[in-house]
């Protein structure tokens, strides 16, 4: 039986839930708060079933990840699954693991409890050790950085309201 490797971080934000949600959502905002992301956009669809594209830079490597939203509750939850990953132009097929990322928000009076979670289920048991050794510490650091970027971004006077592409059109 395959067991998921889960990295979870949480933080109480000093902002109402709607303000936190508006910062993290829509798809074009992911590149603003997710570390290593350089660009993100919606490909198609709305809420559950929405497809989105995320470009990342890891050192000298470039990655392109196509994701699909599998759970969605406005102002509360978004969870997506990695459908396809490309590294330096080479597609990673089959994917070595099933990967999900979720954001949950819970109202705490005038504040918001933010949960970020990355869940990876290796398709082969020998990959579990490799992911725990190499990827889990990196994800732990990324989620901590993401929380800081969300908090600092919300604190700034202007929330992002449109994607770069929308601004150029």
mmCIF file of N, CA and C in Angstrom, residues 36-156:
data_model
loop_
_atom_site.group_PDB
_atom_site.id
_atom_site.type_symbol
_atom_site.label_atom_id
_atom_site.label_comp_id
_atom_site.label_asym_id
_atom_site.label_seq_id
_atom_site.Cartn_x
_atom_site.Cartn_y
_atom_site.Cartn_z
ATOM 1 N N UNK A 36 9.567 30.148 -6.185
ATOM 2 C CA UNK A 36 10.105 29.518 -7.397
ATOM 3 C C UNK A 36 9.221 29.718 -8.626
ATOM 4 N N UNK A 37 7.979 30.167 -8.446
ATOM 5 C CA UNK A 37 7.086 30.375 -9.586
ATOM 6 C C UNK A 37 7.455 31.672 -10.293
ATOM 7 N N UNK A 38 7.455 31.625 -11.611
ATOM 8 C CA UNK A 38 7.746 32.829 -12.390
ATOM 9 C C UNK A 38 6.530 33.304 -13.173
ATOM 10 N N UNK A 39 5.577 32.393 -13.411
ATOM 11 C CA UNK A 39 4.387 32.773 -14.153
ATOM 12 C C UNK A 39 3.310 31.714 -13.934
ATOM 13 N N UNK A 40 2.060 32.152 -13.879
ATOM 14 C CA UNK A 40 0.941 31.215 -13.764
ATOM 15 C C UNK A 40 -0.261 31.795 -14.490
ATOM 16 N N UNK A 41 -1.089 30.891 -15.020
ATOM 17 C CA UNK A 41 -2.278 31.348 -15.726
ATOM 18 C C UNK A 41 -3.324 30.249 -15.763
ATOM 19 N N UNK A 42 -4.578 30.665 -15.956
ATOM 20 C CA UNK A 42 -5.666 29.725 -16.171
ATOM 21 C C UNK A 42 -5.641 29.322 -17.637
ATOM 22 N N UNK A 43 -5.765 28.027 -17.904
ATOM 23 C CA UNK A 43 -5.835 27.530 -19.274
ATOM 24 C C UNK A 43 -7.297 27.449 -19.714
ATOM 25 N N UNK A 44 -8.129 26.866 -18.842
ATOM 26 C CA UNK A 44 -9.543 26.724 -19.178
ATOM 27 C C UNK A 44 -10.350 26.389 -17.929
ATOM 28 N N UNK A 45 -11.649 26.596 -18.024
ATOM 29 C CA UNK A 45 -12.572 26.180 -16.974
ATOM 30 C C UNK A 45 -12.646 27.122 -15.788
ATOM 31 N N UNK A 46 -13.563 26.787 -14.906
ATOM 32 C CA UNK A 46 -13.789 27.521 -13.667
ATOM 33 C C UNK A 46 -13.929 26.525 -12.521
ATOM 34 N N UNK A 47 -13.580 26.922 -11.354
ATOM 35 C CA UNK A 47 -13.672 26.123 -10.124
ATOM 36 C C UNK A 47 -13.219 24.676 -10.365
ATOM 37 N N UNK A 48 -14.030 23.663 -9.989
ATOM 38 C CA UNK A 48 -13.605 22.267 -10.168
ATOM 39 C C UNK A 48 -13.487 21.990 -11.664
ATOM 40 N N UNK A 49 -12.373 21.403 -12.052
ATOM 41 C CA UNK A 49 -12.114 21.115 -13.458
ATOM 42 C C UNK A 49 -11.276 22.176 -14.150
ATOM 43 N N UNK A 50 -11.067 23.312 -13.482
ATOM 44 C CA UNK A 50 -10.231 24.358 -14.084
ATOM 45 C C UNK A 50 -8.833 23.811 -14.317
ATOM 46 N N UNK A 51 -8.277 24.123 -15.452
ATOM 47 C CA UNK A 51 -6.893 23.747 -15.760
ATOM 48 C C UNK A 51 -6.048 25.013 -15.651
ATOM 49 N N UNK A 52 -4.866 24.869 -15.091
ATOM 50 C CA UNK A 52 -3.968 26.002 -14.911
ATOM 51 C C UNK A 52 -2.542 25.574 -15.200
ATOM 52 N N UNK A 53 -1.717 26.550 -15.512
ATOM 53 C CA UNK A 53 -0.337 26.307 -15.903
ATOM 54 C C UNK A 53 0.576 27.102 -14.981
ATOM 55 N N UNK A 54 1.613 26.455 -14.490
ATOM 56 C CA UNK A 54 2.564 27.079 -13.583
ATOM 57 C C UNK A 54 3.970 26.872 -14.132
ATOM 58 N N UNK A 55 4.711 27.971 -14.273
ATOM 59 C CA UNK A 55 6.116 27.906 -14.687
ATOM 60 C C UNK A 55 6.972 28.167 -13.459
ATOM 61 N N UNK A 56 7.983 27.312 -13.256
ATOM 62 C CA UNK A 56 8.869 27.415 -12.099
ATOM 63 C C UNK A 56 10.314 27.457 -12.556
ATOM 64 N N UNK A 57 11.160 28.003 -11.698
ATOM 65 C CA UNK A 57 12.601 28.034 -11.936
ATOM 66 C C UNK A 57 13.259 27.489 -10.674
ATOM 67 N N UNK A 58 13.954 26.360 -10.812
ATOM 68 C CA UNK A 58 14.682 25.747 -9.706
ATOM 69 C C UNK A 58 16.157 25.780 -10.054
ATOM 70 N N UNK A 59 16.855 26.751 -9.527
ATOM 71 C CA UNK A 59 18.262 26.905 -9.885
ATOM 72 C C UNK A 59 18.368 27.168 -11.371
ATOM 73 N N UNK A 60 19.045 26.279 -12.089
ATOM 74 C CA UNK A 60 19.173 26.430 -13.543
ATOM 75 C C UNK A 60 18.077 25.688 -14.301
ATOM 76 N N UNK A 61 17.279 24.914 -13.601
ATOM 77 C CA UNK A 61 16.221 24.130 -14.251
ATOM 78 C C UNK A 61 14.927 24.924 -14.345
ATOM 79 N N UNK A 62 14.225 24.684 -15.446
ATOM 80 C CA UNK A 62 12.910 25.287 -15.641
ATOM 81 C C UNK A 62 11.876 24.178 -15.680
ATOM 82 N N UNK A 63 10.737 24.429 -15.064
ATOM 83 C CA UNK A 63 9.666 23.439 -15.039
ATOM 84 C C UNK A 63 8.359 24.093 -15.471
ATOM 85 N N UNK A 64 7.542 23.298 -16.096
ATOM 86 C CA UNK A 64 6.205 23.710 -16.505
ATOM 87 C C UNK A 64 5.262 22.629 -15.981
ATOM 88 N N UNK A 65 4.270 23.039 -15.199
ATOM 89 C CA UNK A 65 3.361 22.074 -14.596
ATOM 90 C C UNK A 65 1.925 22.431 -14.977
ATOM 91 N N UNK A 66 1.230 21.464 -15.560
ATOM 92 C CA UNK A 66 -0.188 21.618 -15.858
ATOM 93 C C UNK A 66 -0.946 21.000 -14.683
ATOM 94 N N UNK A 67 -1.891 21.763 -14.145
ATOM 95 C CA UNK A 67 -2.629 21.331 -12.964
ATOM 96 C C UNK A 67 -4.125 21.385 -13.249
ATOM 97 N N UNK A 68 -4.876 20.567 -12.500
ATOM 98 C CA UNK A 68 -6.335 20.596 -12.591
ATOM 99 C C UNK A 68 -6.908 20.746 -11.190
ATOM 100 N N UNK A 69 -7.828 21.669 -11.027
ATOM 101 C CA UNK A 69 -8.488 21.876 -9.735
ATOM 102 C C UNK A 69 -9.465 20.720 -9.509
ATOM 103 N N UNK A 70 -9.303 20.028 -8.382
ATOM 104 C CA UNK A 70 -10.141 18.866 -8.075
ATOM 105 C C UNK A 70 -11.118 19.128 -6.928
ATOM 106 N N UNK A 71 -10.866 20.167 -6.144
ATOM 107 C CA UNK A 71 -11.800 20.587 -5.082
ATOM 108 C C UNK A 71 -11.802 22.106 -5.058
ATOM 109 N N UNK A 72 -12.979 22.679 -4.862
ATOM 110 C CA UNK A 72 -13.073 24.137 -4.861
ATOM 111 C C UNK A 72 -14.297 24.575 -4.075
ATOM 112 N N UNK A 73 -14.088 25.426 -3.090
ATOM 113 C CA UNK A 73 -15.161 26.086 -2.350
ATOM 114 C C UNK A 73 -14.699 27.522 -2.157
ATOM 115 N N UNK A 74 -15.371 28.448 -2.810
ATOM 116 C CA UNK A 74 -14.940 29.843 -2.774
ATOM 117 C C UNK A 74 -14.752 30.328 -1.339
ATOM 118 N N UNK A 75 -13.680 31.073 -1.127
ATOM 119 C CA UNK A 75 -13.298 31.630 0.177
ATOM 120 C C UNK A 75 -12.965 30.574 1.224
ATOM 121 N N UNK A 76 -12.736 29.325 0.788
ATOM 122 C CA UNK A 76 -12.516 28.283 1.772
ATOM 123 C C UNK A 76 -11.470 27.246 1.360
ATOM 124 N N UNK A 77 -11.555 26.730 0.124
ATOM 125 C CA UNK A 77 -10.708 25.602 -0.259
ATOM 126 C C UNK A 77 -10.440 25.606 -1.756
ATOM 127 N N UNK A 78 -9.190 25.338 -2.096
ATOM 128 C CA UNK A 78 -8.823 25.007 -3.468
ATOM 129 C C UNK A 78 -7.750 23.923 -3.396
ATOM 130 N N UNK A 79 -7.948 22.899 -4.202
ATOM 131 C CA UNK A 79 -6.986 21.788 -4.255
ATOM 132 C C UNK A 79 -6.787 21.430 -5.716
ATOM 133 N N UNK A 80 -5.509 21.309 -6.111
ATOM 134 C CA UNK A 80 -5.240 20.913 -7.484
ATOM 135 C C UNK A 80 -4.294 19.733 -7.540
ATOM 136 N N UNK A 81 -4.363 19.061 -8.691
ATOM 137 C CA UNK A 81 -3.553 17.878 -8.958
ATOM 138 C C UNK A 81 -2.635 18.176 -10.132
ATOM 139 N N UNK A 82 -1.404 17.679 -10.056
ATOM 140 C CA UNK A 82 -0.479 17.814 -11.184
ATOM 141 C C UNK A 82 -0.871 16.791 -12.250
ATOM 142 N N UNK A 83 -1.098 17.280 -13.462
ATOM 143 C CA UNK A 83 -1.437 16.397 -14.576
ATOM 144 C C UNK A 83 -0.225 16.066 -15.426
ATOM 145 N N UNK A 84 0.624 17.068 -15.643
ATOM 146 C CA UNK A 84 1.786 16.901 -16.515
ATOM 147 C C UNK A 84 2.906 17.808 -16.021
ATOM 148 N N UNK A 85 4.115 17.291 -16.027
ATOM 149 C CA UNK A 85 5.286 18.071 -15.624
ATOM 150 C C UNK A 85 6.334 17.989 -16.726
ATOM 151 N N UNK A 86 6.913 19.125 -17.049
ATOM 152 C CA UNK A 86 7.985 19.200 -18.036
ATOM 153 C C UNK A 86 9.170 19.886 -17.369
ATOM 154 N N UNK A 87 10.359 19.275 -17.466
ATOM 155 C CA UNK A 87 11.568 19.850 -16.892
ATOM 156 C C UNK A 87 12.563 20.103 -18.012
ATOM 157 N N UNK A 88 12.968 21.355 -18.136
ATOM 158 C CA UNK A 88 13.898 21.754 -19.202
ATOM 159 C C UNK A 88 13.434 21.246 -20.567
ATOM 160 N N UNK A 89 12.126 21.340 -20.795
ATOM 161 C CA UNK A 89 11.558 20.966 -22.083
ATOM 162 C C UNK A 89 11.299 19.485 -22.280
ATOM 163 N N UNK A 90 11.632 18.648 -21.295
ATOM 164 C CA UNK A 90 11.430 17.204 -21.415
ATOM 165 C C UNK A 90 10.287 16.775 -20.501
ATOM 166 N N UNK A 91 9.284 16.148 -21.106
ATOM 167 C CA UNK A 91 8.118 15.732 -20.339
ATOM 168 C C UNK A 91 8.452 14.565 -19.421
ATOM 169 N N UNK A 92 7.953 14.629 -18.204
ATOM 170 C CA UNK A 92 8.166 13.604 -17.191
ATOM 171 C C UNK A 92 6.976 12.639 -17.230
ATOM 172 N N UNK A 93 7.062 11.638 -18.102
ATOM 173 C CA UNK A 93 5.981 10.667 -18.213
ATOM 174 C C UNK A 93 6.530 9.269 -18.020
ATOM 175 N N UNK A 94 5.885 8.413 -17.291
ATOM 176 C CA UNK A 94 4.749 8.772 -16.454
ATOM 177 C C UNK A 94 5.225 9.558 -15.235
ATOM 178 N N UNK A 95 4.315 10.308 -14.618
ATOM 179 C CA UNK A 95 4.694 11.062 -13.424
ATOM 180 C C UNK A 95 5.153 10.077 -12.346
ATOM 181 N N UNK A 96 6.258 10.393 -11.659
ATOM 182 C CA UNK A 96 6.781 9.470 -10.656
ATOM 183 C C UNK A 96 5.905 9.371 -9.404
ATOM 184 N N UNK A 97 4.994 10.340 -9.275
ATOM 185 C CA UNK A 97 4.144 10.368 -8.091
ATOM 186 C C UNK A 97 2.868 11.126 -8.417
ATOM 187 N N UNK A 98 1.865 10.877 -7.598
ATOM 188 C CA UNK A 98 0.636 11.647 -7.689
ATOM 189 C C UNK A 98 0.823 12.834 -6.747
ATOM 190 N N UNK A 99 0.670 14.058 -7.270
ATOM 191 C CA UNK A 99 0.937 15.258 -6.466
ATOM 192 C C UNK A 99 -0.295 16.144 -6.387
ATOM 193 N N UNK A 100 -0.592 16.574 -5.168
ATOM 194 C CA UNK A 100 -1.696 17.502 -4.918
ATOM 195 C C UNK A 100 -1.177 18.667 -4.097
ATOM 196 N N UNK A 101 -1.818 19.811 -4.265
ATOM 197 C CA UNK A 101 -1.525 20.979 -3.428
ATOM 198 C C UNK A 101 -2.860 21.568 -3.028
ATOM 199 N N UNK A 102 -3.013 21.913 -1.760
ATOM 200 C CA UNK A 102 -4.282 22.496 -1.322
ATOM 201 C C UNK A 102 -4.063 23.692 -0.408
ATOM 202 N N UNK A 103 -5.049 24.565 -0.464
ATOM 203 C CA UNK A 103 -5.098 25.747 0.385
ATOM 204 C C UNK A 103 -6.470 25.731 1.051
ATOM 205 N N UNK A 104 -6.473 25.795 2.368
ATOM 206 C CA UNK A 104 -7.730 25.852 3.129
ATOM 207 C C UNK A 104 -7.711 27.104 3.986
ATOM 208 N N UNK A 105 -8.841 27.753 4.043
ATOM 209 C CA UNK A 105 -8.995 28.932 4.881
ATOM 210 C C UNK A 105 -10.144 28.696 5.850
ATOM 211 N N UNK A 106 -9.930 29.072 7.110
ATOM 212 C CA UNK A 106 -10.981 28.972 8.126
ATOM 213 C C UNK A 106 -11.069 30.296 8.865
ATOM 214 N N UNK A 107 -12.280 30.771 9.004
ATOM 215 C CA UNK A 107 -12.506 32.037 9.688
ATOM 216 C C UNK A 107 -12.201 31.890 11.177
ATOM 217 N N UNK A 108 -11.486 32.869 11.705
ATOM 218 C CA UNK A 108 -11.151 32.925 13.129
ATOM 219 C C UNK A 108 -11.505 34.329 13.621
ATOM 220 N N UNK A 109 -12.799 34.641 13.692
ATOM 221 C CA UNK A 109 -13.230 35.999 14.017
ATOM 222 C C UNK A 109 -12.876 36.917 12.860
ATOM 223 N N UNK A 110 -12.075 37.936 13.145
ATOM 224 C CA UNK A 110 -11.614 38.867 12.099
ATOM 225 C C UNK A 110 -10.339 38.367 11.411
ATOM 226 N N UNK A 111 -9.833 37.249 11.867
ATOM 227 C CA UNK A 111 -8.605 36.689 11.311
ATOM 228 C C UNK A 111 -8.929 35.445 10.483
ATOM 229 N N UNK A 112 -7.890 34.905 9.843
ATOM 230 C CA UNK A 112 -8.067 33.723 9.000
ATOM 231 C C UNK A 112 -6.967 32.711 9.300
ATOM 232 N N UNK A 113 -7.366 31.467 9.486
ATOM 233 C CA UNK A 113 -6.404 30.390 9.640
ATOM 234 C C UNK A 113 -6.130 29.849 8.241
ATOM 235 N N UNK A 114 -4.874 29.944 7.814
ATOM 236 C CA UNK A 114 -4.431 29.519 6.492
ATOM 237 C C UNK A 114 -3.694 28.189 6.622
ATOM 238 N N UNK A 115 -4.112 27.202 5.826
ATOM 239 C CA UNK A 115 -3.429 25.919 5.741
ATOM 240 C C UNK A 115 -2.899 25.751 4.322
ATOM 241 N N UNK A 116 -1.637 25.401 4.189
ATOM 242 C CA UNK A 116 -1.056 25.008 2.912
ATOM 243 C C UNK A 116 -0.614 23.561 3.055
ATOM 244 N N UNK A 117 -0.924 22.749 2.045
ATOM 245 C CA UNK A 117 -0.567 21.342 2.141
ATOM 246 C C UNK A 117 -0.124 20.805 0.788
ATOM 247 N N UNK A 118 0.984 20.096 0.797
ATOM 248 C CA UNK A 118 1.479 19.392 -0.377
ATOM 249 C C UNK A 118 1.441 17.903 -0.064
ATOM 250 N N UNK A 119 0.823 17.140 -0.964
ATOM 251 C CA UNK A 119 0.667 15.700 -0.762
ATOM 252 C C UNK A 119 1.237 14.973 -1.983
ATOM 253 N N UNK A 120 2.192 14.110 -1.738
ATOM 254 C CA UNK A 120 2.839 13.363 -2.815
ATOM 255 C C UNK A 120 2.741 11.871 -2.496
ATOM 256 N N UNK A 121 2.183 11.120 -3.431
ATOM 257 C CA UNK A 121 2.101 9.667 -3.279
ATOM 258 C C UNK A 121 2.942 9.031 -4.376
ATOM 259 N N UNK A 122 4.100 8.499 -4.017
ATOM 260 C CA UNK A 122 4.966 7.862 -5.023
ATOM 261 C C UNK A 122 4.269 6.653 -5.656
ATOM 262 N N UNK A 123 4.473 6.470 -6.942
ATOM 263 C CA UNK A 123 3.881 5.324 -7.638
ATOM 264 C C UNK A 123 4.694 4.060 -7.389
ATOM 265 N N UNK A 124 5.947 4.213 -7.013
ATOM 266 C CA UNK A 124 6.802 3.062 -6.707
ATOM 267 C C UNK A 124 7.346 3.235 -5.286
ATOM 268 N N UNK A 125 7.345 2.162 -4.520
ATOM 269 C CA UNK A 125 7.736 2.260 -3.110
ATOM 270 C C UNK A 125 9.172 2.737 -2.926
ATOM 271 N N UNK A 126 10.089 2.389 -3.841
ATOM 272 C CA UNK A 126 11.476 2.821 -3.692
ATOM 273 C C UNK A 126 11.616 4.336 -3.852
ATOM 274 N N UNK A 127 10.632 4.992 -4.477
ATOM 275 C CA UNK A 127 10.664 6.454 -4.641
ATOM 276 C C UNK A 127 10.354 7.175 -3.324
ATOM 277 N N UNK A 128 9.685 6.493 -2.399
ATOM 278 C CA UNK A 128 9.303 7.095 -1.123
ATOM 279 C C UNK A 128 10.522 7.641 -0.403
ATOM 280 N N UNK A 129 11.570 6.834 -0.301
ATOM 281 C CA UNK A 129 12.790 7.257 0.378
ATOM 282 C C UNK A 129 13.397 8.477 -0.303
ATOM 283 N N UNK A 130 13.471 8.440 -1.625
ATOM 284 C CA UNK A 130 14.035 9.553 -2.397
ATOM 285 C C UNK A 130 13.241 10.843 -2.172
ATOM 286 N N UNK A 131 11.913 10.749 -2.175
ATOM 287 C CA UNK A 131 11.074 11.935 -1.981
ATOM 288 C C UNK A 131 11.222 12.457 -0.557
ATOM 289 N N UNK A 132 11.227 11.550 0.421
ATOM 290 C CA UNK A 132 11.386 11.981 1.815
ATOM 291 C C UNK A 132 12.736 12.647 2.046
ATOM 292 N N UNK A 133 13.769 12.093 1.429
ATOM 293 C CA UNK A 133 15.120 12.611 1.618
ATOM 294 C C UNK A 133 15.350 13.935 0.889
ATOM 295 N N UNK A 134 14.882 14.036 -0.352
ATOM 296 C CA UNK A 134 15.202 15.202 -1.176
ATOM 297 C C UNK A 134 14.073 16.217 -1.290
ATOM 298 N N UNK A 135 12.873 15.753 -1.533
ATOM 299 C CA UNK A 135 11.792 16.680 -1.851
ATOM 300 C C UNK A 135 11.080 17.235 -0.614
ATOM 301 N N UNK A 136 10.912 16.419 0.410
ATOM 302 C CA UNK A 136 10.172 16.866 1.597
ATOM 303 C C UNK A 136 10.825 18.077 2.272
ATOM 304 N N UNK A 137 12.142 18.088 2.496
ATOM 305 C CA UNK A 137 12.751 19.288 3.099
ATOM 306 C C UNK A 137 12.580 20.535 2.220
ATOM 307 N N UNK A 138 12.652 20.340 0.903
ATOM 308 C CA UNK A 138 12.460 21.464 -0.019
ATOM 309 C C UNK A 138 11.022 21.982 0.068
ATOM 310 N N UNK A 139 10.049 21.085 0.119
ATOM 311 C CA UNK A 139 8.642 21.496 0.231
ATOM 312 C C UNK A 139 8.370 22.193 1.558
ATOM 313 N N UNK A 140 9.000 21.700 2.609
ATOM 314 C CA UNK A 140 8.843 22.329 3.927
ATOM 315 C C UNK A 140 9.276 23.799 3.867
ATOM 316 N N UNK A 141 10.414 24.029 3.252
ATOM 317 C CA UNK A 141 10.937 25.389 3.090
ATOM 318 C C UNK A 141 10.030 26.226 2.179
ATOM 319 N N UNK A 142 9.576 25.633 1.073
ATOM 320 C CA UNK A 142 8.705 26.347 0.131
ATOM 321 C C UNK A 142 7.399 26.802 0.784
ATOM 322 N N UNK A 143 6.789 25.916 1.570
ATOM 323 C CA UNK A 143 5.522 26.280 2.199
ATOM 324 C C UNK A 143 5.711 27.386 3.228
ATOM 325 N N UNK A 144 6.807 27.352 3.964
ATOM 326 C CA UNK A 144 7.103 28.459 4.894
ATOM 327 C C UNK A 144 7.289 29.774 4.134
ATOM 328 N N UNK A 145 8.007 29.713 3.015
ATOM 329 C CA UNK A 145 8.207 30.916 2.191
ATOM 330 C C UNK A 145 6.892 31.402 1.593
ATOM 331 N N UNK A 146 6.042 30.465 1.170
ATOM 332 C CA UNK A 146 4.746 30.838 0.598
ATOM 333 C C UNK A 146 3.893 31.584 1.620
ATOM 334 N N UNK A 147 3.886 31.110 2.840
ATOM 335 C CA UNK A 147 3.110 31.781 3.888
ATOM 336 C C UNK A 147 3.620 33.201 4.083
ATOM 337 N N UNK A 148 4.935 33.372 4.122
ATOM 338 C CA UNK A 148 5.510 34.717 4.268
ATOM 339 C C UNK A 148 5.147 35.614 3.084
ATOM 340 N N UNK A 149 5.211 35.062 1.868
ATOM 341 C CA UNK A 149 4.872 35.852 0.683
ATOM 342 C C UNK A 149 3.394 36.242 0.681
ATOM 343 N N UNK A 150 2.525 35.350 1.125
ATOM 344 C CA UNK A 150 1.094 35.666 1.207
ATOM 345 C C UNK A 150 0.879 36.766 2.233
ATOM 346 N N UNK A 151 1.467 36.601 3.397
ATOM 347 C CA UNK A 151 1.304 37.590 4.466
ATOM 348 C C UNK A 151 1.849 38.959 4.046
ATOM 349 N N UNK A 152 3.053 38.987 3.484
ATOM 350 C CA UNK A 152 3.648 40.253 3.046
ATOM 351 C C UNK A 152 2.887 40.869 1.878
ATOM 352 N N UNK A 153 2.389 40.026 0.976
ATOM 353 C CA UNK A 153 1.629 40.523 -0.159
ATOM 354 C C UNK A 153 0.312 41.150 0.243
ATOM 355 N N UNK A 154 -0.363 40.542 1.199
ATOM 356 C CA UNK A 154 -1.630 41.101 1.678
ATOM 357 C C UNK A 154 -1.370 42.408 2.419
ATOM 358 N N UNK A 155 -0.279 42.457 3.144
ATOM 359 C CA UNK A 155 0.068 43.659 3.907
ATOM 360 C C UNK A 155 0.370 44.843 2.994
ATOM 361 N N UNK A 156 0.869 44.573 1.774
ATOM 362 C CA UNK A 156 1.204 45.660 0.857
ATOM 363 C C UNK A 156 -0.065 46.405 0.460
#
